[in-house]
Short mmCIF file of C-alpha atoms in Angstrom, two decimals:
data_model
loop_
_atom_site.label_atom_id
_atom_site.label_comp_id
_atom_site.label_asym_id
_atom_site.label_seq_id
_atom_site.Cartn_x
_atom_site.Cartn_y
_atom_site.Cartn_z
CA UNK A 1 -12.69 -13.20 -18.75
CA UNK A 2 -13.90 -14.89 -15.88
CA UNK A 3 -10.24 -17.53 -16.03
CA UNK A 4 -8.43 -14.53 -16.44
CA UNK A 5 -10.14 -12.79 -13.10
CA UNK A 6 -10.06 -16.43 -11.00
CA UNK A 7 -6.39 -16.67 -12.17
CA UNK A 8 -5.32 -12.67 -10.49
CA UNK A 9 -7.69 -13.50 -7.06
CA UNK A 10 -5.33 -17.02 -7.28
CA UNK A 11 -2.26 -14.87 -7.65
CA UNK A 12 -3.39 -12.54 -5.37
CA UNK A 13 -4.21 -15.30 -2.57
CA UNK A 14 -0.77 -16.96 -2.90
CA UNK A 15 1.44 -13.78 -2.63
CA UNK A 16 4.11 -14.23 -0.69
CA UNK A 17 4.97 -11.23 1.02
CA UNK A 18 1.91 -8.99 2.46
CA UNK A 19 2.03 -5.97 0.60
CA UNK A 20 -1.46 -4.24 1.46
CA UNK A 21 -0.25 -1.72 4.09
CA UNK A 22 2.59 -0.90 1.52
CA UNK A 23 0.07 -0.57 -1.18
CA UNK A 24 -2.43 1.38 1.29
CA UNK A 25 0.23 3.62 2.15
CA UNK A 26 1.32 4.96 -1.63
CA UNK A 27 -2.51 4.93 -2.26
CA UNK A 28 -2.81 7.70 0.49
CA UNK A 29 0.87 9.27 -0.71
CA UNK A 30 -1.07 9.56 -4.21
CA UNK A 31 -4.19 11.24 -2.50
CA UNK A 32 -2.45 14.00 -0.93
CA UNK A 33 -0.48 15.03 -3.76
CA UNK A 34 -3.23 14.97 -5.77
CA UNK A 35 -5.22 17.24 -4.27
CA UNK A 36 -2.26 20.03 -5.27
CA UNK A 37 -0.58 18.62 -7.79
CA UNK A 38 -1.94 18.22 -11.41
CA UNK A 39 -0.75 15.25 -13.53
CA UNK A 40 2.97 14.75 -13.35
CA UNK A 41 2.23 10.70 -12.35
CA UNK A 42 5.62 10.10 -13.73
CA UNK A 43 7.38 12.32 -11.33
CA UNK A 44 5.51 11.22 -8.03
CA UNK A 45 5.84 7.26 -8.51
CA UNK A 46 9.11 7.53 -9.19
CA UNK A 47 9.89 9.54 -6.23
CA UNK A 48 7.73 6.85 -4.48
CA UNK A 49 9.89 4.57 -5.57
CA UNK A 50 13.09 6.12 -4.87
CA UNK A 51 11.61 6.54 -0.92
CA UNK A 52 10.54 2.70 -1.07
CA UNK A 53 14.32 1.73 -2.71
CA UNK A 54 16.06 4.39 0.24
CA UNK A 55 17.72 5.91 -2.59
CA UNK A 56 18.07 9.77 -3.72
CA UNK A 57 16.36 11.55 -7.02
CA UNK A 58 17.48 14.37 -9.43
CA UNK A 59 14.69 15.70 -10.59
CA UNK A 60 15.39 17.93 -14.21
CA UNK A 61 12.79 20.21 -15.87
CA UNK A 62 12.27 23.91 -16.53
CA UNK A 63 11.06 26.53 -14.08
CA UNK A 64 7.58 26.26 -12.98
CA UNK A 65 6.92 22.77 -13.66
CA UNK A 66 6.42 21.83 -9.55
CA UNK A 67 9.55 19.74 -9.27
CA UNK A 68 10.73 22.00 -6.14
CA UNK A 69 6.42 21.93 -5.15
CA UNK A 70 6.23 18.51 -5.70
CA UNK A 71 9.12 17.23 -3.78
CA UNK A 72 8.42 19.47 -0.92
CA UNK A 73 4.77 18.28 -0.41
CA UNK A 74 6.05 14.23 -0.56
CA UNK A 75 8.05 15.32 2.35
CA UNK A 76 5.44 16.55 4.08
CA UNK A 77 3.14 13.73 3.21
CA UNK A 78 5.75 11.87 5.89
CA UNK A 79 6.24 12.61 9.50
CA UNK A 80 9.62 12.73 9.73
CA UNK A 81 12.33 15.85 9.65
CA UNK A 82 12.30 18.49 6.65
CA UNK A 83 15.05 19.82 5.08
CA UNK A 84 15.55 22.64 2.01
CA UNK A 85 18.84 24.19 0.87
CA UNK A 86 19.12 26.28 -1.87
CA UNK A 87 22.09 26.05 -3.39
CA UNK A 88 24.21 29.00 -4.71
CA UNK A 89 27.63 30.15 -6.07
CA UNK A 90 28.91 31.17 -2.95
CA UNK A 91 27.56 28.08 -0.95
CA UNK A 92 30.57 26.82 1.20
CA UNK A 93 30.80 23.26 2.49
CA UNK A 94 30.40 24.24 6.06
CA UNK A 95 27.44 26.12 5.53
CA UNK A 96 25.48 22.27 4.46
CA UNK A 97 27.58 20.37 6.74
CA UNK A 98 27.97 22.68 9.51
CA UNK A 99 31.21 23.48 11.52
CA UNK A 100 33.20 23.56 14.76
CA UNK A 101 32.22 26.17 17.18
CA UNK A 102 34.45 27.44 20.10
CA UNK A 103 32.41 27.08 23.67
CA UNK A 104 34.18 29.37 26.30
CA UNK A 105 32.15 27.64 29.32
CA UNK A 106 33.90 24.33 28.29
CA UNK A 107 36.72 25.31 26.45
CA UNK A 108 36.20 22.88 24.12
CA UNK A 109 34.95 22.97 20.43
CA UNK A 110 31.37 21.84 19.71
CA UNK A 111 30.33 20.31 16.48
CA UNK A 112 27.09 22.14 15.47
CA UNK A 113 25.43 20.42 12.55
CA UNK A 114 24.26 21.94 9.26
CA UNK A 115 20.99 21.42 7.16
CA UNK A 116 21.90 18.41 5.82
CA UNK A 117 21.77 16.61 9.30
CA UNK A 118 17.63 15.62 7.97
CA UNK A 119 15.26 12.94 6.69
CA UNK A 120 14.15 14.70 3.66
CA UNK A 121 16.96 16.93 2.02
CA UNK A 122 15.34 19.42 -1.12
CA UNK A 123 18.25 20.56 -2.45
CA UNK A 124 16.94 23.38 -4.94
CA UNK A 125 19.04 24.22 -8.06
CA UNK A 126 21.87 21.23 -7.30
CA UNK A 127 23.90 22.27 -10.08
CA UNK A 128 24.70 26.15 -8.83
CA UNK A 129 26.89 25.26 -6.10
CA UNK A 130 30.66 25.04 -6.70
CA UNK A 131 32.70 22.01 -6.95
CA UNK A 132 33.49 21.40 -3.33
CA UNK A 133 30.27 21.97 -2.00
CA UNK A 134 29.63 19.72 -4.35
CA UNK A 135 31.79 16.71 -3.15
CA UNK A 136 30.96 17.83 0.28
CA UNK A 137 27.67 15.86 -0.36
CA UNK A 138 28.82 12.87 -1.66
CA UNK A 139 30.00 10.81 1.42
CA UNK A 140 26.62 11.61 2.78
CA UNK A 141 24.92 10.20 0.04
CA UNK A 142 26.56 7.41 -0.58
CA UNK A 143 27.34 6.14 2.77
CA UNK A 144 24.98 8.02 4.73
CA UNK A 145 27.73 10.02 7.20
CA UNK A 146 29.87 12.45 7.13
CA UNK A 147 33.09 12.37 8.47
CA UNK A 148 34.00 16.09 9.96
CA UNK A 149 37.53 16.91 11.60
CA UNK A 150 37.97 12.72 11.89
CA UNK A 151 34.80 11.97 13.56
CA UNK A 152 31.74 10.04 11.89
CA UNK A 153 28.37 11.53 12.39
CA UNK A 154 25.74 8.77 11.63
CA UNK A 155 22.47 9.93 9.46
CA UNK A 156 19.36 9.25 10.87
CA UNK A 157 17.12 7.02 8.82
CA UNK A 158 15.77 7.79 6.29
CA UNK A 159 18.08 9.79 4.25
CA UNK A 160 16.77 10.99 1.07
CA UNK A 161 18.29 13.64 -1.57
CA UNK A 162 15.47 15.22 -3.47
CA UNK A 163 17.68 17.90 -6.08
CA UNK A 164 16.31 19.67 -8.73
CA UNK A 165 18.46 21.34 -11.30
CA UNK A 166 16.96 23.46 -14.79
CA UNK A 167 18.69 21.94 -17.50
CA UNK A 168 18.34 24.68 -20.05
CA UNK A 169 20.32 27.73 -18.15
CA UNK A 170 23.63 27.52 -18.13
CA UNK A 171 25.12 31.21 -16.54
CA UNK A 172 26.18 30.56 -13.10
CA UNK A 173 25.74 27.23 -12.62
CA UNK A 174 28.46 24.16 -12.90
CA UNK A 175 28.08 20.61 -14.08
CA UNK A 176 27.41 17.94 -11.70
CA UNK A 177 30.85 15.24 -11.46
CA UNK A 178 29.71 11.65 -12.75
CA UNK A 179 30.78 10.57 -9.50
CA UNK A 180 27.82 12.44 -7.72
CA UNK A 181 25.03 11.37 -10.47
CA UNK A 182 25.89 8.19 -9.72
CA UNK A 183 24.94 8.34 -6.62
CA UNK A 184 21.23 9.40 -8.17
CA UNK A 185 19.11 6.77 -8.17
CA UNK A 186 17.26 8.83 -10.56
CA UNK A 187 16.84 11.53 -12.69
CA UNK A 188 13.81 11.89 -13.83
CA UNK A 189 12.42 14.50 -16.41
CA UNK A 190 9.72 16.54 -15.68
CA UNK A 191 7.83 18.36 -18.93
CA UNK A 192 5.08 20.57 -19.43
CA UNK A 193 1.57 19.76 -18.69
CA UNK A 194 -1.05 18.46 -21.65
CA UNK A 195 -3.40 21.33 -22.48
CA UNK A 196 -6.28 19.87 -20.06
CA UNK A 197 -3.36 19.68 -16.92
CA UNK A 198 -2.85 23.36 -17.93
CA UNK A 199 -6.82 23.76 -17.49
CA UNK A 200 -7.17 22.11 -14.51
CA UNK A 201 -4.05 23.67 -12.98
CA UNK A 202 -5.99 27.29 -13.46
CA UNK A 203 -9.36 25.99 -12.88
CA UNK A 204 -7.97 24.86 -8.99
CA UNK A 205 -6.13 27.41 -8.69
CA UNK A 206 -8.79 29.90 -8.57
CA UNK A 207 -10.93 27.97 -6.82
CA UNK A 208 -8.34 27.84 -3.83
CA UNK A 209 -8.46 31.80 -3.64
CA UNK A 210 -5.61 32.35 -0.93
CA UNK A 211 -5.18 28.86 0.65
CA UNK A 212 -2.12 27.68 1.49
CA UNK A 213 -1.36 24.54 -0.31
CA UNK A 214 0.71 22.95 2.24
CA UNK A 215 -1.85 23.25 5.03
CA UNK A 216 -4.00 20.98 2.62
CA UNK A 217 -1.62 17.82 2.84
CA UNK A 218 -1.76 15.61 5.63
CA UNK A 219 1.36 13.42 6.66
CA UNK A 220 0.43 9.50 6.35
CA UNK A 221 3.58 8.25 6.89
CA UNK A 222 6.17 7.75 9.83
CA UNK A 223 10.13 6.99 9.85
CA UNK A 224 9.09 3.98 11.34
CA UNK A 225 7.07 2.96 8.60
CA UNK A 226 9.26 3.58 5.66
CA UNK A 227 11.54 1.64 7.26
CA UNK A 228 8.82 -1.18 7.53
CA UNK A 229 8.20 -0.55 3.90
CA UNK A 230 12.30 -0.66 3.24
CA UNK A 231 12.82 -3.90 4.36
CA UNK A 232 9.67 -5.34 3.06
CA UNK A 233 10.66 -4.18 -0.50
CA UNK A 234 13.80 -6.46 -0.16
CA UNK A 235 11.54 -9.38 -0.02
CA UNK A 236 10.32 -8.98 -3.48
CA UNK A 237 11.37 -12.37 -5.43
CA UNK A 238 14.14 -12.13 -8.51
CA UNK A 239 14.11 -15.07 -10.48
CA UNK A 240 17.51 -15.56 -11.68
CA UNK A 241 16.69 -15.22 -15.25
CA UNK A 242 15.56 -11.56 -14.52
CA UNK A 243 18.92 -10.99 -12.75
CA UNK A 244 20.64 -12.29 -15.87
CA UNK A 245 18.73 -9.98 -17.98
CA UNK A 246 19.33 -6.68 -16.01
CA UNK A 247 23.24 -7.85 -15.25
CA UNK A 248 23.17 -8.40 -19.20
CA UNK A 249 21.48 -4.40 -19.94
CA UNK A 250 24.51 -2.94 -17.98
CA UNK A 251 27.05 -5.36 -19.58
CA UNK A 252 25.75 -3.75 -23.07
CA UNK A 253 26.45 0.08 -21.80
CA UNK A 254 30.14 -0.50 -21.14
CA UNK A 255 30.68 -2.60 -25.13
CA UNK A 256 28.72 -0.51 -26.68
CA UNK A 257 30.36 1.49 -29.45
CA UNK A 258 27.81 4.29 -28.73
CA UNK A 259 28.73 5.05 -25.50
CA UNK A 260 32.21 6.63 -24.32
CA UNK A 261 31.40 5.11 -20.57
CA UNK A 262 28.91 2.51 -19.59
CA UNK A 263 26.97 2.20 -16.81
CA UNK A 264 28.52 0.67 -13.15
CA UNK A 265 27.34 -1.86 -10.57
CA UNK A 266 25.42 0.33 -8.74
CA UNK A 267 23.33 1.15 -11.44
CA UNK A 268 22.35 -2.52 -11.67
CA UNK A 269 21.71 -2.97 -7.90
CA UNK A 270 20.00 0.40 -8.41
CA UNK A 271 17.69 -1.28 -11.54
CA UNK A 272 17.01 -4.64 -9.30
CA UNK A 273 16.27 -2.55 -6.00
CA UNK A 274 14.01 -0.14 -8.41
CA UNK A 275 11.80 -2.74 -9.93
CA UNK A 276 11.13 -4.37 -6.68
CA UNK A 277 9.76 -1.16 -5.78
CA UNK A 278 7.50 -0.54 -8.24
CA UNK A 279 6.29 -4.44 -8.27
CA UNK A 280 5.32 -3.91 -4.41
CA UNK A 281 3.41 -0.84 -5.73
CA UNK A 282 1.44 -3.01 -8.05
CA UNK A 283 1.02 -5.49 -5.83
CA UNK A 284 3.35 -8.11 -7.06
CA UNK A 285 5.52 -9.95 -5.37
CA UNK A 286 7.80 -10.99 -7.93
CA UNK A 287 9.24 -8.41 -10.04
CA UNK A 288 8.74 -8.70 -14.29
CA UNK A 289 10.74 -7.55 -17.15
CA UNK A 290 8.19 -4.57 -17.93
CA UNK A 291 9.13 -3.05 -14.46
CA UNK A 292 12.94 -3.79 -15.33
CA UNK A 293 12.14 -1.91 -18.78
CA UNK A 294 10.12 1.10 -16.56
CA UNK A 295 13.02 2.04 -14.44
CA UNK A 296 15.75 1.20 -16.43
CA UNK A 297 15.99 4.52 -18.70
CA UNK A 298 15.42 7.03 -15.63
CA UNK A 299 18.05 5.06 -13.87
CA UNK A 300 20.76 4.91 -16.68
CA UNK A 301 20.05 8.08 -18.98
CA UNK A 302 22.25 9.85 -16.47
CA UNK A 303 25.09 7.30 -15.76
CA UNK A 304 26.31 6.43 -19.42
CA UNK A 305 27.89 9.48 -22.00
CA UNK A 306 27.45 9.23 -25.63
CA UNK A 307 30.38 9.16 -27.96
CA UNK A 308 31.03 12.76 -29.43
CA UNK A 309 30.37 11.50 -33.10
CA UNK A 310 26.84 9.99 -31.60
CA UNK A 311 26.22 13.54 -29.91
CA UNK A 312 26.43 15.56 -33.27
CA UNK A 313 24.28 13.65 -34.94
CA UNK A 314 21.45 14.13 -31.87
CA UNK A 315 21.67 10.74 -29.97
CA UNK A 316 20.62 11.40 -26.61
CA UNK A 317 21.22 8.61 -23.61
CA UNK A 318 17.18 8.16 -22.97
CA UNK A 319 17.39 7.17 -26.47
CA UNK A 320 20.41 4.69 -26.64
CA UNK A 321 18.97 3.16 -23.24
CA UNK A 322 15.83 2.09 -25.12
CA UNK A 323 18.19 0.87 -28.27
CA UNK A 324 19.91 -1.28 -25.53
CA UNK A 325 16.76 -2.65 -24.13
CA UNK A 326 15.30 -3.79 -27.13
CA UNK A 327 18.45 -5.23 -28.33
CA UNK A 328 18.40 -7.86 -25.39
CA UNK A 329 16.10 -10.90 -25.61
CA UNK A 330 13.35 -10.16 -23.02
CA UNK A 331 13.37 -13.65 -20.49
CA UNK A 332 10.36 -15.69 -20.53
#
């Protein structure tokens, strides 16, 4: 015991990258969100992650499960701008983007921006807006701009996606193109609470009375510091071994005779960029197979489709990604 705790302080003492403030930081992230939210763990250090690897998050789950509650309060957990769109049917591209407006002083038109010009984006039921409101996002997401009437408008850092979507109704609402999931760093499930969540959710909320829950979270971070935390992230050490392994996970999506399509290179910068993440959130500078393993199914449940003959007989992608993972020799 003791060689096991002299070995961590030794690790601990010859990190190479300072991670405390980092670590500090999602500690406090944690705190807040904890004094509203019940359970969910999954959901929040993901979306930790996905802040820490600047990438966005589709977050899936029936209604009332706090994936609109949740993502709102990690927003306001940072100081930075705050953005919520609610997608419907009759959403134009305009009305996210915003548009062109005549002014008679100048006689010139004036590019007034739209909701999307944020930090934090909540987009709330993703999947209800048409098609080409639809692609009307996926510049911005990708390349963070947005080219309007042939001039670029630059997105000020950071530029997250937070979209939630209910995966079980199906009226009204259209499927999102592969080309815009891909541009999800993750989708991540959210399910019900455990019986004792479900307690505790009841228990606080009578205790709060009429409280408003926001006005209980305190922001912890600035844009400033995310960026800090950005960059540090990309110090995290890949040993080449580890690249091999992850390179050789998305290599088995696109030969598998499971899968109809396989999984692209962004999804593997997306896995390496992901585990360095949650490695700096444990305190390690070096990232390890297990954290390749962690990300790897919320990363590529949504990238690869199933062959229709695997379909009918129930397959679903969370469960071919683990197949694939534990068909590839783990590094050592």
């Amino acid at each position: 015991m003791e060689d096991k705790e002299q070995q961590e302080d030794s690790l601990q003492f010859n990190s190479r990258v300072d991670l405390t403030k980092l670590q500090e930081a999602v500690t406090q992230i944690k705190s807040e969100l904890g004094k509203v939210i019940i359970g969910q763990q999954n959901m929040i250090e993901l979306l930790i992650i996905s802040i820490l690897s600047n990438g966005h998050s589709l977050i899936e789950g029936v209604p009332g499960v706090a994936k609109t509650v949740t993502a709102k309060l990690l927003a306001k957990t940072m100081n930075v701008d705050f953005s919520r769109i609610q997608f419907t049917p009759d959403l134009m591209p305009s009305d996210i983007l915003g548009t062109s407006i005549f002014n008679v002083k100048t006689s010139e038109f004036e590019f007034k921006k739209g909701p999307l010009f944020s930090n934090i984006i909540l987009i709330d039921e993703i999947n209800r807006a048409p098609a080409k409101t639809q692609a009307a996002l996926f510049e911005a997401m990708a390349e963070r701009q947005i080219t309007i009437d042939g001039t670029e408008y630059n997105m000020e850092p950071p530029f997250l996606v937070f979209a939630t979507q209910n995966p079980i109704e199906q009226e009204g609402t259209y499927r999102l193109p592969e080309a815009q999931l891909d541009r999800f760093l993750f989708k991540i499930k959210v399910h019900y609470p455990t019986l004792e969540e479900e307690v505790e959710i009841l228990e606080r909320k009578h205790e709060q009375k009429n409280s408003q829950v926001e006005q209980l979270i305190t922001s912890v971070l600035s844009a400033k510091q995310i960026a800090e935390y950005q960059n540090t992230i990309k110090e995290i050490i890949v040993e080449k071994n580890l690249i091999k392994y992850i390179a050789s996970i998305i290599d088995n999506t696109r030969t598998n005779a499971n899968l109809y399509l396989g999984a692209s290179p962004r999804a593997s910068i997306a896995i390496m960029d992901a585990s360095k993440a949650l490695a700096a959130i444990n305190g390690r500078d070096f990232i390890t197979p297990d954290d390749i393993k962690k990300v790897a199914t919320p990363i590529l449940a949504h990238r690869i489709i199933l062959t229709p003959e695997r379909e009918m007989e129930g397959l679903t992608a969370e469960h071919m990604v683990k197949q694939i993972i534990e068909s590839i020799e783990i590094p050592r």
